[in-house]
Amino acid sequence: MSELLYIPGILWQDLGTRTDPECTTIDSLIKKSGANYTVSAYKMYTEVTKSVEGYHSVYRDDDKRLMCVVNNYYPQIIQNGFTFSIMKPLLAANLVSLEFVSVAAGGLYHYGVFKSKKTYKILDEDIEHYFLVVNDHSKPDGKVSVFNLPVRKKNKTILLCSMTNSAYKLRMPVSEDEKANEAISSQIMSSVDDAFLWCEIKLKKLHEKAIELEEATKVMDELFPYVSTSDGEILDTKANEKVDELRSTFQECIDSDDNDQYRQTALYLYFGMLDYTQHYWNDAGKGYDINKKMTIVPGFFASIDTEGAKVGKLMKMIYPNK
């Protein structure tokens, strides 16, 4: 039995700022989550030159906190009050529901997750769909990022690294014009079919690819390496006791009853790694911190979580020439 902290459910379950009887609108959630601040960009100056051409510093207006420096001649900042404008038409049409909202990195990121009402089938499994909408103030180009996140309903794991980058992450313009936002929201819903097409192709390829025991052992050794001497002798250390625990946990994940029909295929390893990276945590501080948990989502924060990166590494091992 693993000593890692096991937290079942989807990555953000019961975390972030959510609706309640007294907080039912996006505007009220923005306020409740502490995202009701504005952001401004200022030209940069030094003691030597009058200005630093093309560079701006981005500050929170409420506490004058410096959030970042951007190389952008004409920054177009999306204020937090407009982060989810392109999702409002979908909410009004009852096509999506709001899961939660949050801020991260001192307010540099303002983001939320929406659940689509549409469900797909891949390999006879129900796949749900979510949108992660991110307003990254270090990218002041008048757009927000929209991530397509298909989720395996059986064990609530996000199918990361399962589609092309263009289908996975969209950069969508935000406007104060409602008609323009309605047009963008239609594009967002249309992107789901494309995302699921690529996801289906990837999962079926993984299912068709046979994996021998030697290959599975190689994956284990590569992703969970022991500390050893220069001649390959494994050392009897505390660090290797921890590696044993991680390897044991990953083995439990791939041997889950959820994966019985995929044994001896690459999909068996992939589903196991998703379970491991999204449900097992070294400490409660990370396992119950929404911003730390979201670092496993590729392309969201500047750097990906070390454990979360194992999904991408696994895919490169399965398809080394891709």
Tab-separated table of N, CA and C in Angstrom, residues 147-274:
chain	number	residue	atom	x	y	z
A	147	PHE	N	-7.806	25.979	-22.881
A	147	PHE	CA	-7.268	24.622	-22.982
A	147	PHE	C	-8.425	23.621	-23.079
A	148	ASN	N	-8.344	22.739	-24.059
A	148	ASN	CA	-9.301	21.645	-24.161
A	148	ASN	C	-8.819	20.491	-23.290
A	149	LEU	N	-9.628	20.108	-22.299
A	149	LEU	CA	-9.232	19.065	-21.357
A	149	LEU	C	-10.251	17.923	-21.359
A	150	PRO	N	-10.044	16.902	-22.195
A	150	PRO	CA	-10.899	15.723	-22.130
A	150	PRO	C	-10.567	14.921	-20.870
A	151	VAL	N	-11.581	14.342	-20.253
A	151	VAL	CA	-11.396	13.648	-18.973
A	151	VAL	C	-12.028	12.253	-19.042
A	152	ARG	N	-11.261	11.267	-18.648
A	152	ARG	CA	-11.755	9.888	-18.559
A	152	ARG	C	-12.728	9.798	-17.385
A	153	LYS	N	-13.990	9.583	-17.667
A	153	LYS	CA	-15.018	9.626	-16.633
A	153	LYS	C	-14.820	8.539	-15.575
A	154	LYS	N	-14.317	7.377	-15.994
A	154	LYS	CA	-14.198	6.224	-15.108
A	154	LYS	C	-13.396	6.536	-13.852
A	155	ASN	N	-12.283	7.258	-13.994
A	155	ASN	CA	-11.477	7.576	-12.797
A	155	ASN	C	-11.083	9.047	-12.708
A	156	LYS	N	-11.746	9.886	-13.527
A	156	LYS	CA	-11.585	11.340	-13.439
A	156	LYS	C	-10.143	11.796	-13.657
A	157	THR	N	-9.498	11.281	-14.700
A	157	THR	CA	-8.159	11.742	-15.052
A	157	THR	C	-8.204	12.526	-16.362
A	158	ILE	N	-7.470	13.641	-16.398
A	158	ILE	CA	-7.375	14.460	-17.607
A	158	ILE	C	-6.463	13.741	-18.599
A	159	LEU	N	-6.895	13.631	-19.851
A	159	LEU	CA	-6.123	12.931	-20.869
A	159	LEU	C	-5.055	13.861	-21.445
A	160	LEU	N	-4.047	14.147	-20.621
A	160	LEU	CA	-2.972	15.054	-21.015
A	160	LEU	C	-2.115	14.433	-22.120
A	161	CYS	N	-1.525	15.306	-22.950
A	161	CYS	CA	-0.617	14.889	-24.038
A	161	CYS	C	-1.305	13.956	-25.028
A	162	SER	N	-2.625	14.134	-25.215
A	162	SER	CA	-3.369	13.224	-26.088
A	162	SER	C	-3.805	13.862	-27.399
A	163	MET	N	-3.356	15.089	-27.689
A	163	MET	CA	-3.770	15.756	-28.927
A	163	MET	C	-2.684	16.718	-29.386
A	164	THR	N	-2.849	17.263	-30.575
A	164	THR	CA	-1.885	18.226	-31.085
A	164	THR	C	-1.959	19.517	-30.271
A	165	ASN	N	-0.885	20.276	-30.285
A	165	ASN	CA	-0.863	21.539	-29.532
A	165	ASN	C	-1.941	22.504	-29.999
A	166	SER	N	-2.205	22.523	-31.308
A	166	SER	CA	-3.194	23.462	-31.840
A	166	SER	C	-4.614	23.091	-31.407
A	167	ALA	N	-4.868	21.809	-31.184
A	167	ALA	CA	-6.181	21.388	-30.711
A	167	ALA	C	-6.290	21.519	-29.195
A	168	TYR	N	-5.150	21.418	-28.528
A	168	TYR	CA	-5.121	21.440	-27.067
A	168	TYR	C	-5.254	22.851	-26.500
A	169	LYS	N	-4.506	23.795	-27.059
A	169	LYS	CA	-4.457	25.148	-26.508
A	169	LYS	C	-4.799	26.178	-27.575
A	170	LEU	N	-5.817	26.981	-27.305
A	170	LEU	CA	-6.256	28.028	-28.221
A	170	LEU	C	-5.964	29.397	-27.614
A	171	ARG	N	-5.605	30.362	-28.452
A	171	ARG	CA	-5.489	31.755	-28.006
A	171	ARG	C	-6.652	32.509	-28.625
A	172	MET	N	-7.563	32.973	-27.758
A	172	MET	CA	-8.806	33.569	-28.223
A	172	MET	C	-8.903	35.046	-27.836
A	173	PRO	N	-9.262	35.909	-28.801
A	173	PRO	CA	-9.403	37.334	-28.496
A	173	PRO	C	-10.626	37.598	-27.631
A	174	VAL	N	-10.504	38.573	-26.750
A	174	VAL	CA	-11.604	38.958	-25.865
A	174	VAL	C	-12.016	40.381	-26.210
A	175	SER	N	-13.304	40.603	-26.269
A	175	SER	CA	-13.824	41.921	-26.653
A	175	SER	C	-14.856	42.379	-25.636
A	176	GLU	N	-15.089	43.686	-25.604
A	176	GLU	CA	-16.183	44.213	-24.793
A	176	GLU	C	-17.500	44.149	-25.557
A	177	ASP	N	-17.420	43.756	-26.829
A	177	ASP	CA	-18.593	43.629	-27.675
A	177	ASP	C	-19.191	42.237	-27.513
A	178	GLU	N	-20.441	42.140	-27.092
A	178	GLU	CA	-21.082	40.856	-26.817
A	178	GLU	C	-21.198	39.992	-28.072
A	179	LYS	N	-21.486	40.604	-29.216
A	179	LYS	CA	-21.624	39.848	-30.459
A	179	LYS	C	-20.310	39.183	-30.842
A	180	ALA	N	-19.211	39.919	-30.658
A	180	ALA	CA	-17.894	39.364	-30.968
A	180	ALA	C	-17.581	38.188	-30.058
A	181	ASN	N	-17.920	38.317	-28.780
A	181	ASN	CA	-17.671	37.226	-27.839
A	181	ASN	C	-18.541	36.005	-28.138
A	182	GLU	N	-19.752	36.239	-28.636
A	182	GLU	CA	-20.618	35.123	-29.023
A	182	GLU	C	-19.989	34.332	-30.165
A	183	ALA	N	-19.398	35.045	-31.125
A	183	ALA	CA	-18.749	34.380	-32.264
A	183	ALA	C	-17.562	33.545	-31.783
A	184	ILE	N	-16.789	34.099	-30.856
A	184	ILE	CA	-15.636	33.376	-30.324
A	184	ILE	C	-16.096	32.151	-29.536
A	185	SER	N	-17.180	32.289	-28.768
A	185	SER	CA	-17.673	31.158	-27.980
A	185	SER	C	-18.105	30.004	-28.887
A	186	SER	N	-18.635	30.325	-30.053
A	186	SER	CA	-19.013	29.286	-31.015
A	186	SER	C	-17.782	28.544	-31.523
A	187	GLN	N	-16.704	29.293	-31.744
A	187	GLN	CA	-15.451	28.668	-32.173
A	187	GLN	C	-14.910	27.733	-31.095
A	188	ILE	N	-15.064	28.139	-29.846
A	188	ILE	CA	-14.580	27.320	-28.734
A	188	ILE	C	-15.323	25.989	-28.692
A	189	MET	N	-16.657	26.028	-28.828
A	189	MET	CA	-17.428	24.791	-28.823
A	189	MET	C	-17.088	23.922	-30.026
A	190	SER	N	-16.837	24.554	-31.154
A	190	SER	CA	-16.472	23.798	-32.361
A	190	SER	C	-15.124	23.108	-32.206
A	191	SER	N	-14.251	23.688	-31.388
A	191	SER	CA	-12.914	23.121	-31.201
A	191	SER	C	-12.953	21.784	-30.471
A	192	VAL	N	-14.047	21.518	-29.749
A	192	VAL	CA	-14.139	20.278	-28.975
A	192	VAL	C	-14.118	19.059	-29.891
A	193	ASP	N	-14.834	19.123	-31.005
A	193	ASP	CA	-14.859	17.988	-31.935
A	193	ASP	C	-13.467	17.686	-32.467
A	194	ASP	N	-12.713	18.729	-32.790
A	194	ASP	CA	-11.352	18.560	-33.286
A	194	ASP	C	-10.468	17.954	-32.202
A	195	ALA	N	-10.618	18.458	-30.973
A	195	ALA	CA	-9.830	17.938	-29.853
A	195	ALA	C	-10.107	16.458	-29.631
A	196	PHE	N	-11.385	16.064	-29.680
A	196	PHE	CA	-11.732	14.670	-29.455
A	196	PHE	C	-11.288	13.772	-30.596
A	197	LEU	N	-11.269	14.301	-31.805
A	197	LEU	CA	-10.779	13.517	-32.932
A	197	LEU	C	-9.319	13.133	-32.715
A	198	TRP	N	-8.497	14.136	-32.354
A	198	TRP	CA	-7.080	13.856	-32.115
A	198	TRP	C	-6.891	12.948	-30.912
A	199	CYS	N	-7.696	13.163	-29.878
A	199	CYS	CA	-7.625	12.348	-28.676
A	199	CYS	C	-7.964	10.891	-28.997
A	200	GLU	N	-8.983	10.690	-29.806
A	200	GLU	CA	-9.385	9.333	-30.186
A	200	GLU	C	-8.288	8.641	-30.986
A	201	ILE	N	-7.687	9.380	-31.909
A	201	ILE	CA	-6.592	8.822	-32.712
A	201	ILE	C	-5.444	8.380	-31.809
A	202	LYS	N	-5.062	9.236	-30.852
A	202	LYS	CA	-3.938	8.932	-29.977
A	202	LYS	C	-4.237	7.735	-29.081
A	203	LEU	N	-5.409	7.690	-28.484
A	203	LEU	CA	-5.745	6.587	-27.584
A	203	LEU	C	-5.826	5.256	-28.335
A	204	LYS	N	-6.371	5.275	-29.542
A	204	LYS	CA	-6.460	4.033	-30.313
A	204	LYS	C	-5.070	3.548	-30.731
A	205	LYS	N	-4.170	4.481	-31.043
A	205	LYS	CA	-2.799	4.083	-31.383
A	205	LYS	C	-2.103	3.457	-30.181
A	206	LEU	N	-2.320	4.050	-29.014
A	206	LEU	CA	-1.733	3.498	-27.792
A	206	LEU	C	-2.306	2.108	-27.503
A	207	HIS	N	-3.586	1.935	-27.792
A	207	HIS	CA	-4.236	0.648	-27.564
A	207	HIS	C	-3.709	-0.416	-28.522
A	208	GLU	N	-3.378	-0.011	-29.733
A	208	GLU	CA	-2.897	-0.948	-30.747
A	208	GLU	C	-1.425	-1.313	-30.575
A	209	LYS	N	-0.686	-0.510	-29.800
A	209	LYS	CA	0.741	-0.744	-29.639
A	209	LYS	C	0.992	-1.726	-28.495
A	210	ALA	N	1.515	-2.889	-28.832
A	210	ALA	CA	1.800	-3.906	-27.816
A	210	ALA	C	3.046	-3.517	-27.018
A	211	ILE	N	3.023	-3.812	-25.730
A	211	ILE	CA	4.144	-3.524	-24.840
A	211	ILE	C	4.563	-4.823	-24.148
A	212	GLU	N	5.831	-5.206	-24.329
A	212	GLU	CA	6.367	-6.392	-23.659
A	212	GLU	C	6.832	-6.028	-22.257
A	213	LEU	N	7.026	-7.053	-21.423
A	213	LEU	CA	7.451	-6.850	-20.039
A	213	LEU	C	8.764	-6.076	-19.971
A	214	GLU	N	9.687	-6.386	-20.903
A	214	GLU	CA	10.991	-5.709	-20.899
A	214	GLU	C	10.824	-4.204	-21.137
A	215	GLU	N	9.893	-3.846	-22.008
A	215	GLU	CA	9.648	-2.435	-22.298
A	215	GLU	C	9.023	-1.730	-21.094
A	216	ALA	N	8.110	-2.410	-20.410
A	216	ALA	CA	7.494	-1.833	-19.215
A	216	ALA	C	8.534	-1.628	-18.122
A	217	THR	N	9.460	-2.569	-18.001
A	217	THR	CA	10.541	-2.439	-17.017
A	217	THR	C	11.449	-1.261	-17.362
A	218	LYS	N	11.711	-1.080	-18.647
A	218	LYS	CA	12.540	0.036	-19.094
A	218	LYS	C	11.877	1.372	-18.761
A	219	VAL	N	10.566	1.439	-18.941
A	219	VAL	CA	9.816	2.651	-18.589
A	219	VAL	C	9.950	2.941	-17.106
A	220	MET	N	9.787	1.914	-16.294
A	220	MET	CA	9.906	2.078	-14.848
A	220	MET	C	11.292	2.585	-14.466
A	221	ASP	N	12.332	2.000	-15.063
A	221	ASP	CA	13.710	2.390	-14.742
A	221	ASP	C	14.029	3.813	-15.190
A	222	GLU	N	13.423	4.225	-16.288
A	222	GLU	CA	13.693	5.566	-16.826
A	222	GLU	C	12.966	6.654	-16.038
A	223	LEU	N	11.730	6.387	-15.664
A	223	LEU	CA	10.930	7.403	-14.998
A	223	LEU	C	11.107	7.413	-13.480
A	224	PHE	N	11.515	6.285	-12.929
A	224	PHE	CA	11.734	6.179	-11.482
A	224	PHE	C	13.093	5.539	-11.227
A	225	PRO	N	14.170	6.230	-11.589
A	225	PRO	CA	15.509	5.629	-11.500
A	225	PRO	C	16.019	5.507	-10.064
A	226	TYR	N	16.725	4.427	-9.810
A	226	TYR	CA	17.388	4.255	-8.518
A	226	TYR	C	18.708	5.033	-8.489
A	227	VAL	N	19.143	5.404	-7.306
A	227	VAL	CA	20.481	5.969	-7.125
A	227	VAL	C	21.450	4.802	-7.133
A	228	SER	N	22.439	4.853	-8.005
A	228	SER	CA	23.356	3.718	-8.141
A	228	SER	C	24.792	4.184	-8.312
A	229	THR	N	25.708	3.260	-8.209
A	229	THR	CA	27.125	3.559	-8.410
A	229	THR	C	27.397	3.677	-9.905
A	230	SER	N	28.613	4.063	-10.246
A	230	SER	CA	28.986	4.235	-11.650
A	230	SER	C	28.917	2.917	-12.430
A	231	ASP	N	29.050	1.781	-11.724
A	231	ASP	CA	28.972	0.486	-12.418
A	231	ASP	C	27.575	-0.125	-12.346
A	232	GLY	N	26.588	0.687	-11.901
A	232	GLY	CA	25.200	0.253	-11.940
A	232	GLY	C	24.679	-0.428	-10.691
A	233	GLU	N	25.469	-0.514	-9.642
A	233	GLU	CA	25.010	-1.157	-8.410
A	233	GLU	C	24.050	-0.229	-7.662
A	234	ILE	N	22.868	-0.726	-7.358
A	234	ILE	CA	21.859	0.072	-6.660
A	234	ILE	C	22.239	0.207	-5.192
A	235	LEU	N	22.246	1.434	-4.708
A	235	LEU	CA	22.672	1.712	-3.340
A	235	LEU	C	21.537	1.519	-2.355
A	236	ASP	N	21.896	1.107	-1.140
A	236	ASP	CA	20.915	0.936	-0.070
A	236	ASP	C	20.807	2.258	0.685
A	237	THR	N	19.930	3.151	0.179
A	237	THR	CA	19.819	4.495	0.742
A	237	THR	C	18.368	4.845	1.011
A	238	LYS	N	18.176	5.897	1.804
A	238	LYS	CA	16.823	6.405	2.065
A	238	LYS	C	16.164	6.851	0.767
A	239	ALA	N	16.988	7.469	-0.105
A	239	ALA	CA	16.456	7.946	-1.380
A	239	ALA	C	15.878	6.796	-2.189
A	240	ASN	N	16.548	5.656	-2.188
A	240	ASN	CA	16.041	4.509	-2.946
A	240	ASN	C	14.832	3.860	-2.291
A	241	GLU	N	14.694	4.028	-0.982
A	241	GLU	CA	13.464	3.572	-0.332
A	241	GLU	C	12.273	4.376	-0.857
A	242	LYS	N	12.501	5.671	-1.074
A	242	LYS	CA	11.443	6.520	-1.634
A	242	LYS	C	11.143	6.124	-3.077
A	243	VAL	N	12.197	5.817	-3.850
A	243	VAL	CA	12.003	5.378	-5.230
A	243	VAL	C	11.182	4.098	-5.264
A	244	ASP	N	11.465	3.185	-4.332
A	244	ASP	CA	10.682	1.946	-4.244
A	244	ASP	C	9.198	2.248	-4.048
A	245	GLU	N	8.923	3.242	-3.193
A	245	GLU	CA	7.540	3.616	-2.918
A	245	GLU	C	6.867	4.185	-4.165
A	246	LEU	N	7.586	5.035	-4.890
A	246	LEU	CA	7.029	5.626	-6.110
A	246	LEU	C	6.768	4.559	-7.169
A	247	ARG	N	7.716	3.654	-7.329
A	247	ARG	CA	7.558	2.580	-8.316
A	247	ARG	C	6.378	1.672	-7.955
A	248	SER	N	6.265	1.376	-6.669
A	248	SER	CA	5.167	0.533	-6.202
A	248	SER	C	3.812	1.200	-6.467
A	249	THR	N	3.766	2.519	-6.225
A	249	THR	CA	2.512	3.251	-6.455
A	249	THR	C	2.151	3.258	-7.932
A	250	PHE	N	3.127	3.507	-8.787
A	250	PHE	CA	2.874	3.502	-10.231
A	250	PHE	C	2.407	2.121	-10.686
A	251	GLN	N	3.004	1.067	-10.132
A	251	GLN	CA	2.590	-0.296	-10.483
A	251	GLN	C	1.140	-0.535	-10.083
A	252	GLU	N	0.748	-0.028	-8.915
A	252	GLU	CA	-0.645	-0.158	-8.482
A	252	GLU	C	-1.583	0.560	-9.454
A	253	CYS	N	-1.122	1.707	-9.957
A	253	CYS	CA	-1.953	2.489	-10.884
A	253	CYS	C	-2.167	1.755	-12.203
A	254	ILE	N	-1.096	1.195	-12.765
A	254	ILE	CA	-1.261	0.518	-14.056
A	254	ILE	C	-2.007	-0.802	-13.893
A	255	ASP	N	-1.934	-1.400	-12.691
A	255	ASP	CA	-2.637	-2.660	-12.441
A	255	ASP	C	-4.078	-2.458	-11.962
A	256	SER	N	-4.535	-1.230	-11.964
A	256	SER	CA	-5.899	-0.936	-11.525
A	256	SER	C	-6.930	-1.712	-12.353
A	257	ASP	N	-8.037	-2.061	-11.717
A	257	ASP	CA	-9.117	-2.753	-12.428
A	257	ASP	C	-9.646	-1.923	-13.594
A	258	ASP	N	-9.493	-0.599	-13.506
A	258	ASP	CA	-9.947	0.283	-14.588
A	258	ASP	C	-9.214	0.006	-15.891
A	259	ASN	N	-8.034	-0.619	-15.803
A	259	ASN	CA	-7.186	-0.795	-16.979
A	259	ASN	C	-7.097	-2.246	-17.453
A	260	ASP	N	-7.930	-3.126	-16.898
A	260	ASP	CA	-7.821	-4.554	-17.214
A	260	ASP	C	-7.838	-4.853	-18.707
A	261	GLN	N	-8.727	-4.193	-19.440
A	261	GLN	CA	-8.877	-4.506	-20.863
A	261	GLN	C	-7.736	-3.967	-21.711
A	262	TYR	N	-6.831	-3.187	-21.102
A	262	TYR	CA	-5.743	-2.587	-21.875
A	262	TYR	C	-4.379	-3.195	-21.550
A	263	ARG	N	-4.352	-4.291	-20.810
A	263	ARG	CA	-3.079	-4.900	-20.408
A	263	ARG	C	-2.235	-5.261	-21.629
A	264	GLN	N	-0.921	-5.124	-21.440
A	264	GLN	CA	0.079	-5.422	-22.479
A	264	GLN	C	-0.021	-4.487	-23.681
A	265	THR	N	-0.605	-3.303	-23.454
A	265	THR	CA	-0.613	-2.262	-24.489
A	265	THR	C	-0.031	-0.981	-23.912
A	266	ALA	N	0.337	-0.070	-24.796
A	266	ALA	CA	0.884	1.215	-24.346
A	266	ALA	C	-0.169	2.021	-23.596
A	267	LEU	N	-1.444	1.794	-23.914
A	267	LEU	CA	-2.520	2.520	-23.240
A	267	LEU	C	-2.572	2.156	-21.758
A	268	TYR	N	-2.203	0.935	-21.454
A	268	TYR	CA	-2.130	0.437	-20.075
A	268	TYR	C	-1.172	1.301	-19.248
A	269	LEU	N	-0.001	1.607	-19.822
A	269	LEU	CA	0.980	2.451	-19.143
A	269	LEU	C	0.525	3.901	-19.077
A	270	TYR	N	-0.058	4.382	-20.165
A	270	TYR	CA	-0.506	5.776	-20.229
A	270	TYR	C	-1.581	6.063	-19.195
A	271	PHE	N	-2.609	5.227	-19.148
A	271	PHE	CA	-3.676	5.433	-18.170
A	271	PHE	C	-3.136	5.325	-16.741
A	272	GLY	N	-2.204	4.409	-16.518
A	272	GLY	CA	-1.604	4.277	-15.198
A	272	GLY	C	-0.840	5.523	-14.787
A	273	MET	N	-0.118	6.125	-15.742
A	273	MET	CA	0.640	7.339	-15.434
A	273	MET	C	-0.279	8.519	-15.157
A	274	LEU	N	-1.391	8.617	-15.863
A	274	LEU	CA	-2.357	9.684	-15.582
A	274	LEU	C	-2.889	9.555	-14.159
